[in-house]
Coordinates of C-alpha atoms in Angstrom, one line a residue:
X1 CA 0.0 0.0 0.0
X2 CA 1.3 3.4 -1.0
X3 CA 0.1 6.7 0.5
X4 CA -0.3 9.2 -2.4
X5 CA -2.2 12.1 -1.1
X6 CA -2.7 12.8 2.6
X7 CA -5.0 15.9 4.2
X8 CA -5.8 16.1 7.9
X9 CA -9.5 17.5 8.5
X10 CA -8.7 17.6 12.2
X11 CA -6.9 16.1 15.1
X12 CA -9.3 13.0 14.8
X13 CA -9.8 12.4 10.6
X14 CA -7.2 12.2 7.8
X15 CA -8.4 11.8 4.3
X16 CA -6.1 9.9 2.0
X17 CA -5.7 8.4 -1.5
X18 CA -4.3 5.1 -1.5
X19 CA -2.8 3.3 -4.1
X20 CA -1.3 -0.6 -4.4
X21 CA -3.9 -1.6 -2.1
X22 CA -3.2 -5.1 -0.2
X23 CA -6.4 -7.2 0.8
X24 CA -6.1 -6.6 4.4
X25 CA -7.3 -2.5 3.3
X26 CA -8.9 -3.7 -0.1
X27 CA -11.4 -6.1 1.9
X28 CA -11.8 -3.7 4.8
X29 CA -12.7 -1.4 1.8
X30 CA -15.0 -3.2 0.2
X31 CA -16.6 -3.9 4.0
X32 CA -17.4 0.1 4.2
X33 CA -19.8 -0.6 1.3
X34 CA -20.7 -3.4 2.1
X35 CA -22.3 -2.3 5.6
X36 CA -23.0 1.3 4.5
X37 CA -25.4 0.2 1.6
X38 CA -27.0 -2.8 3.3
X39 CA -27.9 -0.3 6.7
X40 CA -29.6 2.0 3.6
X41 CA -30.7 -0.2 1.2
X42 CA -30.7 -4.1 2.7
X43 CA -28.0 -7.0 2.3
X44 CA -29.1 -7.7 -0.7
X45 CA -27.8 -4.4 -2.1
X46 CA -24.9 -4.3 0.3
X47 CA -24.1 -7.4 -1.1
X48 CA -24.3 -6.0 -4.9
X49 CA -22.4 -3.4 -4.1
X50 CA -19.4 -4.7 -2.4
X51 CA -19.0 -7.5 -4.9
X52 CA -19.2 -4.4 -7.5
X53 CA -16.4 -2.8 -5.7
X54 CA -14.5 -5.7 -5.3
X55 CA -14.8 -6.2 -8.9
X56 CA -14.0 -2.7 -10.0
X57 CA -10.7 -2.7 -7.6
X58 CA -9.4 -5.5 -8.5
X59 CA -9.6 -5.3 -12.2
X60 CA -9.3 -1.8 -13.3
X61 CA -5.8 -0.8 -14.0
X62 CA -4.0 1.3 -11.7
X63 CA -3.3 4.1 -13.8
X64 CA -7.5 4.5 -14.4
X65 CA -8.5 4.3 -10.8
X66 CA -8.2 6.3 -7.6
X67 CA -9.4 5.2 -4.1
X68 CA -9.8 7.9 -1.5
X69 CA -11.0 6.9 2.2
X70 CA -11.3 8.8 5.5
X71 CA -10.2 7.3 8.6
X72 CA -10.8 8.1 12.1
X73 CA -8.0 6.8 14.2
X74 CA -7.4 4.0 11.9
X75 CA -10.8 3.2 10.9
X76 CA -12.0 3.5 7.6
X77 CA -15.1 5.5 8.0
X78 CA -16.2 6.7 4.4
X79 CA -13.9 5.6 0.7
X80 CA -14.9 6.1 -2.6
X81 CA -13.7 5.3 -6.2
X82 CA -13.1 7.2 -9.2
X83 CA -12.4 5.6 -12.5
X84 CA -11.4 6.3 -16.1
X85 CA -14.2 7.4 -18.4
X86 CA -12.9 7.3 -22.1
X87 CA -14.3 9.5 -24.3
X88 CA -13.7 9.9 -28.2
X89 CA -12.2 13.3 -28.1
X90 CA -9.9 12.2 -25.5
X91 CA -10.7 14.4 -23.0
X92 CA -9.3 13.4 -19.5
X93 CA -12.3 12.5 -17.7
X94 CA -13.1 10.1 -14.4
X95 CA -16.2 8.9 -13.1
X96 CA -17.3 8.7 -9.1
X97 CA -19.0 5.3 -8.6
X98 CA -19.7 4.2 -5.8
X99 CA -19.6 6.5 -2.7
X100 CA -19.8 5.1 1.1
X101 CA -19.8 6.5 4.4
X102 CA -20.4 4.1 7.5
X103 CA -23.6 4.4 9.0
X104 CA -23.0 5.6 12.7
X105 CA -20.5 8.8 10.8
X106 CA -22.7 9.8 8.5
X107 CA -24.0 13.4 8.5
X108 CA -20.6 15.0 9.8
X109 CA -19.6 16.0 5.8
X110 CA -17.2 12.9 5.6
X111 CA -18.5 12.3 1.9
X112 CA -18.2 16.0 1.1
X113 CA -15.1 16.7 2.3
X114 CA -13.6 13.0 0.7
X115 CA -15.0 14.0 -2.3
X116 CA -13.9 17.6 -2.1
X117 CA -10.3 16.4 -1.2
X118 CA -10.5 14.3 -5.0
X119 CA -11.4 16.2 -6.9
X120 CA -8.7 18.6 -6.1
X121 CA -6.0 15.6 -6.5
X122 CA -7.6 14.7 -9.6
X123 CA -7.3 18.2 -10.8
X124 CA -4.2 18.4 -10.0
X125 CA -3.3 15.0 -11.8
X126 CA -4.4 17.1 -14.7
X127 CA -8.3 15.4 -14.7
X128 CA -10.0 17.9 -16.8
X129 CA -13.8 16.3 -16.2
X130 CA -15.6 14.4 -13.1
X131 CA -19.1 12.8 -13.4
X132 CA -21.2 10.5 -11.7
X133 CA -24.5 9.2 -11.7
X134 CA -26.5 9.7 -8.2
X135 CA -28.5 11.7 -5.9
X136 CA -28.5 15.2 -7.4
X137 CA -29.4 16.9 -3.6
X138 CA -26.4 15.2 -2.4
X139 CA -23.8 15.4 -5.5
X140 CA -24.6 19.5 -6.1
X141 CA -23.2 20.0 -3.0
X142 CA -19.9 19.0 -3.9
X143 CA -19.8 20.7 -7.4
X144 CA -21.7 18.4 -9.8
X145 CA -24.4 20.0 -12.1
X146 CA -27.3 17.5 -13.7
X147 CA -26.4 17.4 -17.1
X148 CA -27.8 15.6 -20.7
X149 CA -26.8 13.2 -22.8
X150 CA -26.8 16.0 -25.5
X151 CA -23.4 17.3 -23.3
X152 CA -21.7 14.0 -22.3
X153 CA -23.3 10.6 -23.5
X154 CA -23.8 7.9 -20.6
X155 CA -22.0 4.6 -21.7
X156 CA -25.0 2.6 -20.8
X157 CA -29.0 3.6 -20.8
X158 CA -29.6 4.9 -18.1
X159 CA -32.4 4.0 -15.6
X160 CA -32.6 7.3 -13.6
X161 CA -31.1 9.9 -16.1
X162 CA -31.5 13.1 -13.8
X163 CA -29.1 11.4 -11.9
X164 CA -26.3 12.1 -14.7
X165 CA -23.8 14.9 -13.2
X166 CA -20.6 16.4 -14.1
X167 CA -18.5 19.3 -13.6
X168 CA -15.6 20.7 -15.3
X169 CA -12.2 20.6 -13.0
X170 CA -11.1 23.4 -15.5
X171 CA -13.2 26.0 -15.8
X172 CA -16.7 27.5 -14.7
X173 CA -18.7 25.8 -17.7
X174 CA -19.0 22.2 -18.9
X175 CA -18.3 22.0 -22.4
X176 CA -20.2 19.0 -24.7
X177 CA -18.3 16.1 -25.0
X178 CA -19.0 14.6 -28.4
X179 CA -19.2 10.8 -29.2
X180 CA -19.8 7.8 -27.6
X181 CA -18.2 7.0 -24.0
X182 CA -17.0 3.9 -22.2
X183 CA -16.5 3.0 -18.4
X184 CA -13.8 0.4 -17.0
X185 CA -15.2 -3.6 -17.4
X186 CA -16.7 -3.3 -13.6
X187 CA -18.9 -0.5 -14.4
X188 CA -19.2 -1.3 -17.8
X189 CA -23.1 -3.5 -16.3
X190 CA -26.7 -2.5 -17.4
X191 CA -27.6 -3.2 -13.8
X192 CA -25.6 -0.8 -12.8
X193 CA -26.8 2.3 -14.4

């Protein structure tokens, strides 16, 4: 495990982006999701999700992923996952899918401010687009404007399309994205989206 990024909120919570992830953090990881979605949603879509992230982090390629987490003395307490979104005109572009924050810490901004803290280390990697499909009430506060498929096409059809977000990491306005797009293989499921 390498430490690539490092930003303490307080005395008590660092956020971090981690990179060469062994299975002892990978699995407690992909436990984060696991628990966070089946307290919302029930096992059944806790267990979707962590085999989706389990999936996702152990076959996208290192170069198109970033894993972010918060920890509170040790304990992982929110993580999320950006990955490459291709596009035909090349632009530089990464989607957030999935987001968790345990149960008993949400509501103290942990998603916010882990999702704050990536997108400035993806703009500063030279990331020029972020999107994600989600909960617009939540996602808008952290930057991300509904959008159409008439600015950035979703790879898949999507099942809840004023859900599709993006903002630029560049400037003040979005510009269209032309042609088709394409996620990484663990994303890349109708069931999904």
């Amino acid at each position: 495990m390498s430490i690539l990024y490092q930003y303490n909120v307080n005395n008590i919570m660092q956020l971090l982006e981690i990179k060469n992830l062994n299975s002892t953090l990978q699995n407690s990881i992909i436990a984060v999701f696991r628990l966070s979605f089946s307290d919302a949603e029930g096992s059944k879509e806790g267990d979707t999700i962590a085999t989706f992230v389990e999936d996702l982090l152990s076959t996208t390629k290192q170069d198109e992923s970033h894993v972010f987490i918060a920890q509170n003395d040790k304990e992982i307490t929110g993580a999320i996952v950006f990955s490459k979104f291709k596009t035909e005109n090349n632009t530089n572009a990464f989607i957030l899918s999935p987001v968790a924050v345990v149960t008993k810490f949400q509501g103290q901004k942990i998603g916010q401010n882990l999702i704050n803290f990536a997108l400035e280390v993806l703009k500063n990697n030279g990331v020029e687009v972020a999107i994600t499909y989600g909960d617009p009430n939540f996602y808008s506060k952290v930057g991300f404007k509904q959008i159409t498929e008439d600015i950035i096409q979703a790879p898949l059809k999507l099942s809840f399309p004023i859900g599709w977000l993006a903002q630029s990491l560049t400037s003040n306005t979005l510009d269209v994205i032309p042609g088709k797009t394409a996620c990484v293989p663990a994303l890349n499921k109708q069931e999904l989206w």
